[in-house]
Amino acid sequence: MTTMTCAQMGGPADCTATISGNTSQEIIENGTKHVLGSHPEMAEDMKKMTDEEKAKWAADFQPKFDAASEA
Ligand SMILES: [Zn+2]
């Protein structure tokens, strides 16, 4: 189980909410739920993302998740 803060996942720098998941897929799903509940403006931006942009975001996120997993 890997835990990251919302800020580490690309959320607002002052958000210290923690998100956990066993895989990058799982932590992204849990992070999305947190954003929907706590950051409606970010959620709106996420809804506007194309599949291509989402794929790029996930690719950028993977090394951050790997680094957090090893810590
Ligand atoms: Zn947050």
PDB file of N, CA and C and ligand atoms in Angstrom:
ATOM      1  N   MET A   1       0.848  -1.205   0.000  1.00  0.00           N
ATOM      2  CA  MET A   1       0.000   0.000   0.000  1.00  0.00           C
ATOM      3  C   MET A   1       0.880   1.251   0.000  1.00  0.00           C
ATOM      4  N   THR A   2       0.658   2.103  -0.967  1.00  0.00           N
ATOM      5  CA  THR A   2       1.410   3.354  -1.071  1.00  0.00           C
ATOM      6  C   THR A   2       0.497   4.516  -0.704  1.00  0.00           C
ATOM      7  N   THR A   3       1.014   5.454   0.081  1.00  0.00           N
ATOM      8  CA  THR A   3       0.243   6.634   0.472  1.00  0.00           C
ATOM      9  C   THR A   3       0.948   7.883  -0.014  1.00  0.00           C
ATOM     10  N   MET A   4       0.196   8.764  -0.647  1.00  0.00           N
ATOM     11  CA  MET A   4       0.733  10.044  -1.111  1.00  0.00           C
ATOM     12  C   MET A   4      -0.219  11.144  -0.662  1.00  0.00           C
ATOM     13  N   THR A   5       0.312  12.359  -0.549  1.00  0.00           N
ATOM     14  CA  THR A   5      -0.594  13.460  -0.236  1.00  0.00           C
ATOM     15  C   THR A   5      -1.225  13.962  -1.527  1.00  0.00           C
ATOM     16  N   CYS A   6      -2.335  14.650  -1.369  1.00  0.00           N
ATOM     17  CA  CYS A   6      -3.017  15.250  -2.510  1.00  0.00           C
ATOM     18  C   CYS A   6      -2.052  16.163  -3.266  1.00  0.00           C
ATOM     19  N   ALA A   7      -1.254  16.955  -2.528  1.00  0.00           N
ATOM     20  CA  ALA A   7      -0.309  17.875  -3.162  1.00  0.00           C
ATOM     21  C   ALA A   7       0.713  17.110  -4.006  1.00  0.00           C
ATOM     22  N   GLN A   8       1.191  15.970  -3.492  1.00  0.00           N
ATOM     23  CA  GLN A   8       2.158  15.149  -4.239  1.00  0.00           C
ATOM     24  C   GLN A   8       1.563  14.640  -5.548  1.00  0.00           C
ATOM     25  N   MET A   9       0.255  14.432  -5.536  1.00  0.00           N
ATOM     26  CA  MET A   9      -0.417  13.904  -6.723  1.00  0.00           C
ATOM     27  C   MET A   9      -0.792  15.001  -7.720  1.00  0.00           C
ATOM     28  N   GLY A  10      -0.417  16.234  -7.410  1.00  0.00           N
ATOM     29  CA  GLY A  10      -0.720  17.310  -8.350  1.00  0.00           C
ATOM     30  C   GLY A  10      -1.868  18.191  -7.898  1.00  0.00           C
ATOM     31  N   GLY A  11      -2.346  17.971  -6.671  1.00  0.00           N
ATOM     32  CA  GLY A  11      -3.416  18.798  -6.123  1.00  0.00           C
ATOM     33  C   GLY A  11      -2.847  20.105  -5.597  1.00  0.00           C
ATOM     34  N   PRO A  12      -3.687  20.922  -4.962  1.00  0.00           N
ATOM     35  CA  PRO A  12      -3.219  22.189  -4.378  1.00  0.00           C
ATOM     36  C   PRO A  12      -2.066  21.942  -3.405  1.00  0.00           C
ATOM     37  N   ALA A  13      -1.039  22.809  -3.453  1.00  0.00           N
ATOM     38  CA  ALA A  13       0.170  22.611  -2.661  1.00  0.00           C
ATOM     39  C   ALA A  13      -0.111  22.555  -1.161  1.00  0.00           C
ATOM     40  N   ASP A  14      -1.218  23.174  -0.723  1.00  0.00           N
ATOM     41  CA  ASP A  14      -1.498  23.206   0.716  1.00  0.00           C
ATOM     42  C   ASP A  14      -2.459  22.104   1.157  1.00  0.00           C
ATOM     43  N   CYS A  15      -2.831  21.208   0.241  1.00  0.00           N
ATOM     44  CA  CYS A  15      -3.741  20.120   0.634  1.00  0.00           C
ATOM     45  C   CYS A  15      -2.933  18.929   1.118  1.00  0.00           C
ATOM     46  N   THR A  16      -3.101  18.586   2.391  1.00  0.00           N
ATOM     47  CA  THR A  16      -2.320  17.498   2.979  1.00  0.00           C
ATOM     48  C   THR A  16      -3.132  16.222   3.134  1.00  0.00           C
ATOM     49  N   ALA A  17      -4.286  16.160   2.485  1.00  0.00           N
ATOM     50  CA  ALA A  17      -5.093  14.934   2.533  1.00  0.00           C
ATOM     51  C   ALA A  17      -4.262  13.793   1.963  1.00  0.00           C
ATOM     52  N   THR A  18      -4.343  12.605   2.563  1.00  0.00           N
ATOM     53  CA  THR A  18      -3.561  11.477   2.067  1.00  0.00           C
ATOM     54  C   THR A  18      -4.444  10.521   1.268  1.00  0.00           C
ATOM     55  N   ILE A  19      -3.852  10.009   0.198  1.00  0.00           N
ATOM     56  CA  ILE A  19      -4.530   9.089  -0.706  1.00  0.00           C
ATOM     57  C   ILE A  19      -3.702   7.803  -0.733  1.00  0.00           C
ATOM     58  N   SER A  20      -4.371   6.658  -0.643  1.00  0.00           N
ATOM     59  CA  SER A  20      -3.646   5.386  -0.645  1.00  0.00           C
ATOM     60  C   SER A  20      -4.122   4.479  -1.768  1.00  0.00           C
ATOM     61  N   GLY A  21      -3.228   3.600  -2.201  1.00  0.00           N
ATOM     62  CA  GLY A  21      -3.592   2.617  -3.215  1.00  0.00           C
ATOM     63  C   GLY A  21      -2.483   1.595  -3.350  1.00  0.00           C
ATOM     64  N   ASN A  22      -2.842   0.392  -3.803  1.00  0.00           N
ATOM     65  CA  ASN A  22      -1.846  -0.658  -4.007  1.00  0.00           C
ATOM     66  C   ASN A  22      -1.161  -0.530  -5.358  1.00  0.00           C
ATOM     67  N   THR A  23      -1.837   0.095  -6.323  1.00  0.00           N
ATOM     68  CA  THR A  23      -1.278   0.285  -7.660  1.00  0.00           C
ATOM     69  C   THR A  23      -1.483   1.743  -8.041  1.00  0.00           C
ATOM     70  N   SER A  24      -0.763   2.188  -9.090  1.00  0.00           N
ATOM     71  CA  SER A  24      -0.938   3.571  -9.525  1.00  0.00           C
ATOM     72  C   SER A  24      -2.387   3.784  -9.980  1.00  0.00           C
ATOM     73  N   GLN A  25      -2.961   2.763 -10.616  1.00  0.00           N
ATOM     74  CA  GLN A  25      -4.357   2.830 -11.066  1.00  0.00           C
ATOM     75  C   GLN A  25      -5.284   3.103  -9.875  1.00  0.00           C
ATOM     76  N   GLU A  26      -5.045   2.343  -8.794  1.00  0.00           N
ATOM     77  CA  GLU A  26      -5.902   2.436  -7.617  1.00  0.00           C
ATOM     78  C   GLU A  26      -5.767   3.798  -6.933  1.00  0.00           C
ATOM     79  N   ILE A  27      -4.535   4.299  -6.828  1.00  0.00           N
ATOM     80  CA  ILE A  27      -4.327   5.575  -6.142  1.00  0.00           C
ATOM     81  C   ILE A  27      -4.903   6.714  -6.992  1.00  0.00           C
ATOM     82  N   ILE A  28      -4.850   6.576  -8.320  1.00  0.00           N
ATOM     83  CA  ILE A  28      -5.447   7.594  -9.194  1.00  0.00           C
ATOM     84  C   ILE A  28      -6.965   7.602  -8.995  1.00  0.00           C
ATOM     85  N   GLU A  29      -7.576   6.408  -8.909  1.00  0.00           N
ATOM     86  CA  GLU A  29      -9.023   6.320  -8.680  1.00  0.00           C
ATOM     87  C   GLU A  29      -9.403   6.971  -7.350  1.00  0.00           C
ATOM     88  N   ASN A  30      -8.632   6.651  -6.292  1.00  0.00           N
ATOM     89  CA  ASN A  30      -8.927   7.217  -4.978  1.00  0.00           C
ATOM     90  C   ASN A  30      -8.660   8.723  -4.951  1.00  0.00           C
ATOM     91  N   GLY A  31      -7.609   9.143  -5.665  1.00  0.00           N
ATOM     92  CA  GLY A  31      -7.299  10.565  -5.755  1.00  0.00           C
ATOM     93  C   GLY A  31      -8.410  11.321  -6.477  1.00  0.00           C
ATOM     94  N   THR A  32      -8.956  10.697  -7.515  1.00  0.00           N
ATOM     95  CA  THR A  32     -10.044  11.326  -8.270  1.00  0.00           C
ATOM     96  C   THR A  32     -11.267  11.519  -7.373  1.00  0.00           C
ATOM     97  N   LYS A  33     -11.567  10.506  -6.553  1.00  0.00           N
ATOM     98  CA  LYS A  33     -12.710  10.623  -5.620  1.00  0.00           C
ATOM     99  C   LYS A  33     -12.503  11.778  -4.656  1.00  0.00           C
ATOM    100  N   HIS A  34     -11.270  11.930  -4.158  1.00  0.00           N
ATOM    101  CA  HIS A  34     -10.946  13.019  -3.238  1.00  0.00           C
ATOM    102  C   HIS A  34     -11.130  14.371  -3.931  1.00  0.00           C
ATOM    103  N   VAL A  35     -10.646  14.464  -5.180  1.00  0.00           N
ATOM    104  CA  VAL A  35     -10.756  15.720  -5.933  1.00  0.00           C
ATOM    105  C   VAL A  35     -12.237  16.071  -6.145  1.00  0.00           C
ATOM    106  N   LEU A  36     -13.037  15.068  -6.507  1.00  0.00           N
ATOM    107  CA  LEU A  36     -14.464  15.310  -6.737  1.00  0.00           C
ATOM    108  C   LEU A  36     -15.127  15.859  -5.476  1.00  0.00           C
ATOM    109  N   GLY A  37     -14.707  15.340  -4.308  1.00  0.00           N
ATOM    110  CA  GLY A  37     -15.322  15.750  -3.059  1.00  0.00           C
ATOM    111  C   GLY A  37     -14.772  17.047  -2.497  1.00  0.00           C
ATOM    112  N   SER A  38     -13.471  17.314  -2.724  1.00  0.00           N
ATOM    113  CA  SER A  38     -12.811  18.426  -2.042  1.00  0.00           C
ATOM    114  C   SER A  38     -12.375  19.568  -2.947  1.00  0.00           C
ATOM    115  N   HIS A  39     -12.160  19.294  -4.227  1.00  0.00           N
ATOM    116  CA  HIS A  39     -11.662  20.338  -5.131  1.00  0.00           C
ATOM    117  C   HIS A  39     -12.524  20.389  -6.397  1.00  0.00           C
ATOM    118  N   PRO A  40     -13.752  20.892  -6.281  1.00  0.00           N
ATOM    119  CA  PRO A  40     -14.657  20.884  -7.441  1.00  0.00           C
ATOM    120  C   PRO A  40     -14.096  21.617  -8.660  1.00  0.00           C
ATOM    121  N   GLU A  41     -13.280  22.659  -8.437  1.00  0.00           N
ATOM    122  CA  GLU A  41     -12.702  23.373  -9.581  1.00  0.00           C
ATOM    123  C   GLU A  41     -11.733  22.483 -10.356  1.00  0.00           C
ATOM    124  N   MET A  42     -10.909  21.745  -9.590  1.00  0.00           N
ATOM    125  CA  MET A  42      -9.994  20.804 -10.242  1.00  0.00           C
ATOM    126  C   MET A  42     -10.764  19.698 -10.945  1.00  0.00           C
ATOM    127  N   ALA A  43     -11.858  19.265 -10.327  1.00  0.00           N
ATOM    128  CA  ALA A  43     -12.673  18.207 -10.918  1.00  0.00           C
ATOM    129  C   ALA A  43     -13.219  18.657 -12.263  1.00  0.00           C
ATOM    130  N   GLU A  44     -13.607  19.936 -12.350  1.00  0.00           N
ATOM    131  CA  GLU A  44     -14.098  20.484 -13.625  1.00  0.00           C
ATOM    132  C   GLU A  44     -13.007  20.429 -14.686  1.00  0.00           C
ATOM    133  N   ASP A  45     -11.771  20.827 -14.285  1.00  0.00           N
ATOM    134  CA  ASP A  45     -10.651  20.780 -15.231  1.00  0.00           C
ATOM    135  C   ASP A  45     -10.390  19.348 -15.694  1.00  0.00           C
ATOM    136  N   MET A  46     -10.504  18.389 -14.745  1.00  0.00           N
ATOM    137  CA  MET A  46     -10.256  16.991 -15.083  1.00  0.00           C
ATOM    138  C   MET A  46     -11.284  16.474 -16.086  1.00  0.00           C
ATOM    139  N   LYS A  47     -12.523  16.943 -15.942  1.00  0.00           N
ATOM    140  CA  LYS A  47     -13.585  16.500 -16.861  1.00  0.00           C
ATOM    141  C   LYS A  47     -13.321  16.962 -18.279  1.00  0.00           C
ATOM    142  N   LYS A  48     -12.596  18.095 -18.399  1.00  0.00           N
ATOM    143  CA  LYS A  48     -12.317  18.648 -19.727  1.00  0.00           C
ATOM    144  C   LYS A  48     -11.127  17.974 -20.395  1.00  0.00           C
ATOM    145  N   MET A  49     -10.364  17.175 -19.632  1.00  0.00           N
ATOM    146  CA  MET A  49      -9.184  16.522 -20.195  1.00  0.00           C
ATOM    147  C   MET A  49      -9.577  15.478 -21.239  1.00  0.00           C
ATOM    148  N   THR A  50      -8.802  15.440 -22.332  1.00  0.00           N
ATOM    149  CA  THR A  50      -9.028  14.408 -23.345  1.00  0.00           C
ATOM    150  C   THR A  50      -8.374  13.114 -22.869  1.00  0.00           C
ATOM    151  N   ASP A  51      -8.714  12.002 -23.530  1.00  0.00           N
ATOM    152  CA  ASP A  51      -8.104  10.720 -23.168  1.00  0.00           C
ATOM    153  C   ASP A  51      -6.590  10.793 -23.312  1.00  0.00           C
ATOM    154  N   GLU A  52      -6.156  11.538 -24.343  1.00  0.00           N
ATOM    155  CA  GLU A  52      -4.718  11.692 -24.591  1.00  0.00           C
ATOM    156  C   GLU A  52      -4.045  12.422 -23.424  1.00  0.00           C
ATOM    157  N   GLU A  53      -4.696  13.502 -22.957  1.00  0.00           N
ATOM    158  CA  GLU A  53      -4.153  14.265 -21.826  1.00  0.00           C
ATOM    159  C   GLU A  53      -4.135  13.426 -20.553  1.00  0.00           C
ATOM    160  N   LYS A  54      -5.186  12.627 -20.371  1.00  0.00           N
ATOM    161  CA  LYS A  54      -5.243  11.748 -19.194  1.00  0.00           C
ATOM    162  C   LYS A  54      -4.117  10.721 -19.239  1.00  0.00           C
ATOM    163  N   ALA A  55      -3.863  10.182 -20.432  1.00  0.00           N
ATOM    164  CA  ALA A  55      -2.795   9.185 -20.596  1.00  0.00           C
ATOM    165  C   ALA A  55      -1.442   9.820 -20.292  1.00  0.00           C
ATOM    166  N   LYS A  56      -1.249  11.065 -20.737  1.00  0.00           N
ATOM    167  CA  LYS A  56       0.003  11.767 -20.490  1.00  0.00           C
ATOM    168  C   LYS A  56       0.156  12.021 -18.984  1.00  0.00           C
ATOM    169  N   TRP A  57      -0.952  12.424 -18.344  1.00  0.00           N
ATOM    170  CA  TRP A  57      -0.921  12.677 -16.900  1.00  0.00           C
ATOM    171  C   TRP A  57      -0.535  11.397 -16.155  1.00  0.00           C
ATOM    172  N   ALA A  58      -1.145  10.293 -16.545  1.00  0.00           N
ATOM    173  CA  ALA A  58      -0.865   9.008 -15.887  1.00  0.00           C
ATOM    174  C   ALA A  58       0.594   8.608 -16.094  1.00  0.00           C
ATOM    175  N   ALA A  59       1.140   8.881 -17.293  1.00  0.00           N
ATOM    176  CA  ALA A  59       2.536   8.545 -17.591  1.00  0.00           C
ATOM    177  C   ALA A  59       3.483   9.404 -16.746  1.00  0.00           C
ATOM    178  N   ASP A  60       3.123  10.677 -16.555  1.00  0.00           N
ATOM    179  CA  ASP A  60       3.927  11.570 -15.714  1.00  0.00           C
ATOM    180  C   ASP A  60       3.838  11.164 -14.245  1.00  0.00           C
ATOM    181  N   PHE A  61       2.664  10.634 -13.883  1.00  0.00           N
ATOM    182  CA  PHE A  61       2.423  10.284 -12.484  1.00  0.00           C
ATOM    183  C   PHE A  61       3.162   9.006 -12.073  1.00  0.00           C
ATOM    184  N   GLN A  62       3.324   8.068 -13.017  1.00  0.00           N
ATOM    185  CA  GLN A  62       3.897   6.762 -12.684  1.00  0.00           C
ATOM    186  C   GLN A  62       5.221   6.853 -11.917  1.00  0.00           C
ATOM    187  N   PRO A  63       6.226   7.651 -12.397  1.00  0.00           N
ATOM    188  CA  PRO A  63       7.486   7.727 -11.642  1.00  0.00           C
ATOM    189  C   PRO A  63       7.319   8.308 -10.234  1.00  0.00           C
ATOM    190  N   LYS A  64       6.343   9.227 -10.053  1.00  0.00           N
ATOM    191  CA  LYS A  64       6.095   9.777  -8.714  1.00  0.00           C
ATOM    192  C   LYS A  64       5.557   8.682  -7.797  1.00  0.00           C
ATOM    193  N   PHE A  65       4.660   7.852  -8.368  1.00  0.00           N
ATOM    194  CA  PHE A  65       4.091   6.745  -7.590  1.00  0.00           C
ATOM    195  C   PHE A  65       5.201   5.751  -7.237  1.00  0.00           C
ATOM    196  N   ASP A  66       6.061   5.435  -8.218  1.00  0.00           N
ATOM    197  CA  ASP A  66       7.163   4.488  -7.982  1.00  0.00           C
ATOM    198  C   ASP A  66       8.079   5.010  -6.874  1.00  0.00           C
ATOM    199  N   ALA A  67       8.388   6.316  -6.928  1.00  0.00           N
ATOM    200  CA  ALA A  67       9.273   6.910  -5.910  1.00  0.00           C
ATOM    201  C   ALA A  67       8.629   6.822  -4.531  1.00  0.00           C
ATOM    202  N   ALA A  68       7.316   7.089  -4.461  1.00  0.00           N
ATOM    203  CA  ALA A  68       6.608   7.027  -3.179  1.00  0.00           C
ATOM    204  C   ALA A  68       6.535   5.598  -2.667  1.00  0.00           C
ATOM    205  N   SER A  69       6.421   4.632  -3.572  1.00  0.00           N
ATOM    206  CA  SER A  69       6.333   3.217  -3.190  1.00  0.00           C
ATOM    207  C   SER A  69       7.619   2.740  -2.535  1.00  0.00           C
ATOM    208  N   GLU A  70       8.746   3.270  -3.046  1.00  0.00           N
ATOM    209  CA  GLU A  70      10.046   2.841  -2.540  1.00  0.00           C
ATOM    210  C   GLU A  70      10.393   3.495  -1.213  1.00  0.00           C
ATOM    211  N   ALA A  71       9.796   4.643  -0.947  1.00  0.00           N
ATOM    212  CA  ALA A  71      10.133   5.409   0.261  1.00  0.00           C
ATOM    213  C   ALA A  71       9.679   4.671   1.511  1.00  0.00           C
TER     214      ALA A  71
HETATM  215 ZN    ZN B   1      -6.836  17.646  -1.874  1.00  0.00          ZN
END
